[in-house]
Coordinates of C-alpha atoms in Angstrom, one line a residue:
X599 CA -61.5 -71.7 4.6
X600 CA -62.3 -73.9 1.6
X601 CA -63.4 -77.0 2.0
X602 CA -62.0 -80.0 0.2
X603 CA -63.1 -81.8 -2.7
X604 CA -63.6 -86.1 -2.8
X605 CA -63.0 -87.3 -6.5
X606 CA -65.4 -89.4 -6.7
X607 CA -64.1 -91.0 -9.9
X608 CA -62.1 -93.8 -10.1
X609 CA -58.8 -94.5 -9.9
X610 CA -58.7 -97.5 -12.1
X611 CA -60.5 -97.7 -15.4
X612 CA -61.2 -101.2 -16.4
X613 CA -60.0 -102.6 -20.7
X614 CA -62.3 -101.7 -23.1
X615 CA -61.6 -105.0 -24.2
X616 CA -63.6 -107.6 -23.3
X617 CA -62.8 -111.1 -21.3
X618 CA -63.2 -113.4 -24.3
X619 CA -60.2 -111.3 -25.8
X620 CA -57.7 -113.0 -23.0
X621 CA -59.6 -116.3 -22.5
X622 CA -57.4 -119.2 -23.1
X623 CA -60.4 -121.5 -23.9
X624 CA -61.0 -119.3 -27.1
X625 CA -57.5 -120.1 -29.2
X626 CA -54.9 -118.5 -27.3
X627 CA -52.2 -121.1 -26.8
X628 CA -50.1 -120.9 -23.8
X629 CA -47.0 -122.6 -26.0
X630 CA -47.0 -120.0 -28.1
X631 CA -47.1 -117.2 -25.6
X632 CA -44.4 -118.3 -23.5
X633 CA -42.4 -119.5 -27.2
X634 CA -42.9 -115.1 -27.7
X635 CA -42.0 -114.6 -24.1
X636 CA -39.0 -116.7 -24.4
X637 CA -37.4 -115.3 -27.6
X638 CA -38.0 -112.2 -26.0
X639 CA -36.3 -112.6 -22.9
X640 CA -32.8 -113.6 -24.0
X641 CA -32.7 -110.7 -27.1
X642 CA -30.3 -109.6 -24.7
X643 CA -28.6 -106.3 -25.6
X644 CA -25.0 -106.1 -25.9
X645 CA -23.0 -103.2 -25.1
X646 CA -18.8 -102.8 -24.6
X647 CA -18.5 -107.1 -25.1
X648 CA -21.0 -107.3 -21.9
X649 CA -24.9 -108.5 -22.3
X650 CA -28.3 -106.9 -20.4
X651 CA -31.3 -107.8 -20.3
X652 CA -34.0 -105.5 -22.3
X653 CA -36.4 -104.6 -19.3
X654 CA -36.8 -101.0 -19.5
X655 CA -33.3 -101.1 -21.6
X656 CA -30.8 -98.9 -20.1
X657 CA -32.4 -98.4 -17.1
X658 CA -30.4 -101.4 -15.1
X659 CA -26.9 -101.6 -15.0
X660 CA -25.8 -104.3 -14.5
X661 CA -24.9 -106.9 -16.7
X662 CA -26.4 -110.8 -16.9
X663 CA -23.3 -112.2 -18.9
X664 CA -21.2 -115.4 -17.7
X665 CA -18.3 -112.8 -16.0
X666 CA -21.3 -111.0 -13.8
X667 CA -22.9 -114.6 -12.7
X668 CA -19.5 -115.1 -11.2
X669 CA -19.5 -111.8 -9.5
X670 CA -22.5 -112.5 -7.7
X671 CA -21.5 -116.0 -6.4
X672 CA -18.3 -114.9 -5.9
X673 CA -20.0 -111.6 -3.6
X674 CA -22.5 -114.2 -2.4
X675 CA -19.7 -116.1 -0.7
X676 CA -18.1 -113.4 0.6
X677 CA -21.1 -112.2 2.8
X678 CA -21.6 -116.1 3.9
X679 CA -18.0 -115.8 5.1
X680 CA -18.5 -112.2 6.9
X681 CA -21.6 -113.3 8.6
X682 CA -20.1 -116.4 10.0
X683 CA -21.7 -118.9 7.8
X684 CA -25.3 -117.5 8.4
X685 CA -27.3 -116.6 5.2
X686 CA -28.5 -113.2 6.8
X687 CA -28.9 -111.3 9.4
X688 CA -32.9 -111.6 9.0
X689 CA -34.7 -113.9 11.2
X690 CA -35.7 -115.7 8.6
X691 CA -32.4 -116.6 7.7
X692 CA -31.7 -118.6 11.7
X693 CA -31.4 -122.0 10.8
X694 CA -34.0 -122.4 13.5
X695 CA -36.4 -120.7 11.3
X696 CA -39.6 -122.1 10.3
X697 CA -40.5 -120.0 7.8
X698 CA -42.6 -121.7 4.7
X699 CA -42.9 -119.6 2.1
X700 CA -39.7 -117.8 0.9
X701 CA -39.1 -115.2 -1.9
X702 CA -36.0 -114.1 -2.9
X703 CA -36.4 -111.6 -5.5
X704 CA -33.4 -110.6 -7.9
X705 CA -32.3 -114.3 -7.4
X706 CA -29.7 -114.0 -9.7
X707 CA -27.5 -117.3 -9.8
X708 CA -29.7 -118.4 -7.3
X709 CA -27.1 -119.4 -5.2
X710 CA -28.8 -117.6 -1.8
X711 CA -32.5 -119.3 -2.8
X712 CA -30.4 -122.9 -3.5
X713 CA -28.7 -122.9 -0.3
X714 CA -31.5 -121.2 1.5
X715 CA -33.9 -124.7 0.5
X716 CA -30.9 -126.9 1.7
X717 CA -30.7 -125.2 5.2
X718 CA -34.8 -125.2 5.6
X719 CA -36.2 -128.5 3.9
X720 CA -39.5 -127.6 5.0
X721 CA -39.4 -123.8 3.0
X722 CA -40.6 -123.7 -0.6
X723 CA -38.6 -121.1 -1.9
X724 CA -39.1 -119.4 -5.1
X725 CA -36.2 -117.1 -6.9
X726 CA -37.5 -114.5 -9.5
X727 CA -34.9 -112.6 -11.5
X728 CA -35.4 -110.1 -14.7
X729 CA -32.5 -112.3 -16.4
X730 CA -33.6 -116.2 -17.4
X731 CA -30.2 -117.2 -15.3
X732 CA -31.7 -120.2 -13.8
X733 CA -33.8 -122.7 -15.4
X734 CA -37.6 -122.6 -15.1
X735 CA -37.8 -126.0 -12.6
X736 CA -39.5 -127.4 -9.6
X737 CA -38.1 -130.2 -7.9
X738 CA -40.7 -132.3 -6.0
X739 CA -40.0 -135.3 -3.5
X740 CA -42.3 -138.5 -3.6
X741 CA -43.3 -141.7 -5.1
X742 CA -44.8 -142.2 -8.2

């Protein structure tokens, strides 16, 4: 019986490039990468009078338009009503729960993440969605 081989190599090869190539101290501007980042997120593509998002074009269905944000609030509701007010079945979701850090990825609307934060005060929840729905904002409480 043959025995087998260990590849010894690695896995992950590091850049060729160099650190001081990605240094912020050395020029790059973090305006004008999230200015490129920006532009580049709402060149939404548009397709039978519906927009999407460009990530991997094609490869996500469904669509980020106005009609489709009131889908998903509209869906979002209905599963509040089903479950009897409750924002999941999850333990996470009792209002009871003391969780602190929450993260609701394909946020959408964030309708779930907004009323999630009202139920648990104490939570910092964070929404992340491929589609710029939401504005990029923090709300903090305190005295300045």
């Amino acid at each position: 019986m043959a025995e087998p081989t260990i590849n010894a190599e690695p896995d992950l090869v590091p850049d060729e490039q160099s650190d001081e190539e990605h240094d912020s101290s050395m020029g790059l501007s973090l305006a004008s990468t999230s200015e490129s980042l920006r532009s580049s997120i709402l060149d939404y593509r548009k397709e039978n009078g519906r927009t999407y998002h460009r990530y991997k074009d094609g490869k996500y269905n469904l669509p980020n338009d106005d009609v489709e944000k009131e889908r998903l609030d509209l869906q979002h509701n209905l599963f509040i009503m089903m479950l009897d007010n409750k924002l999941g079945l999850a333990p996470p979701n009792d209002p009871n729960s003391k969780a602190k850090r929450v993260l609701d990825v394909g946020t959408g609307t964030g309708i779930w993440a907004i009323d999630y934060a009202d139920e648990h005060p104490e939570a910092k929840v964070i929404g992340v969605d491929l589609s710029p729905i939401q504005p990029d904002l923090y709300y903090m409480v305190g005295i300045l």
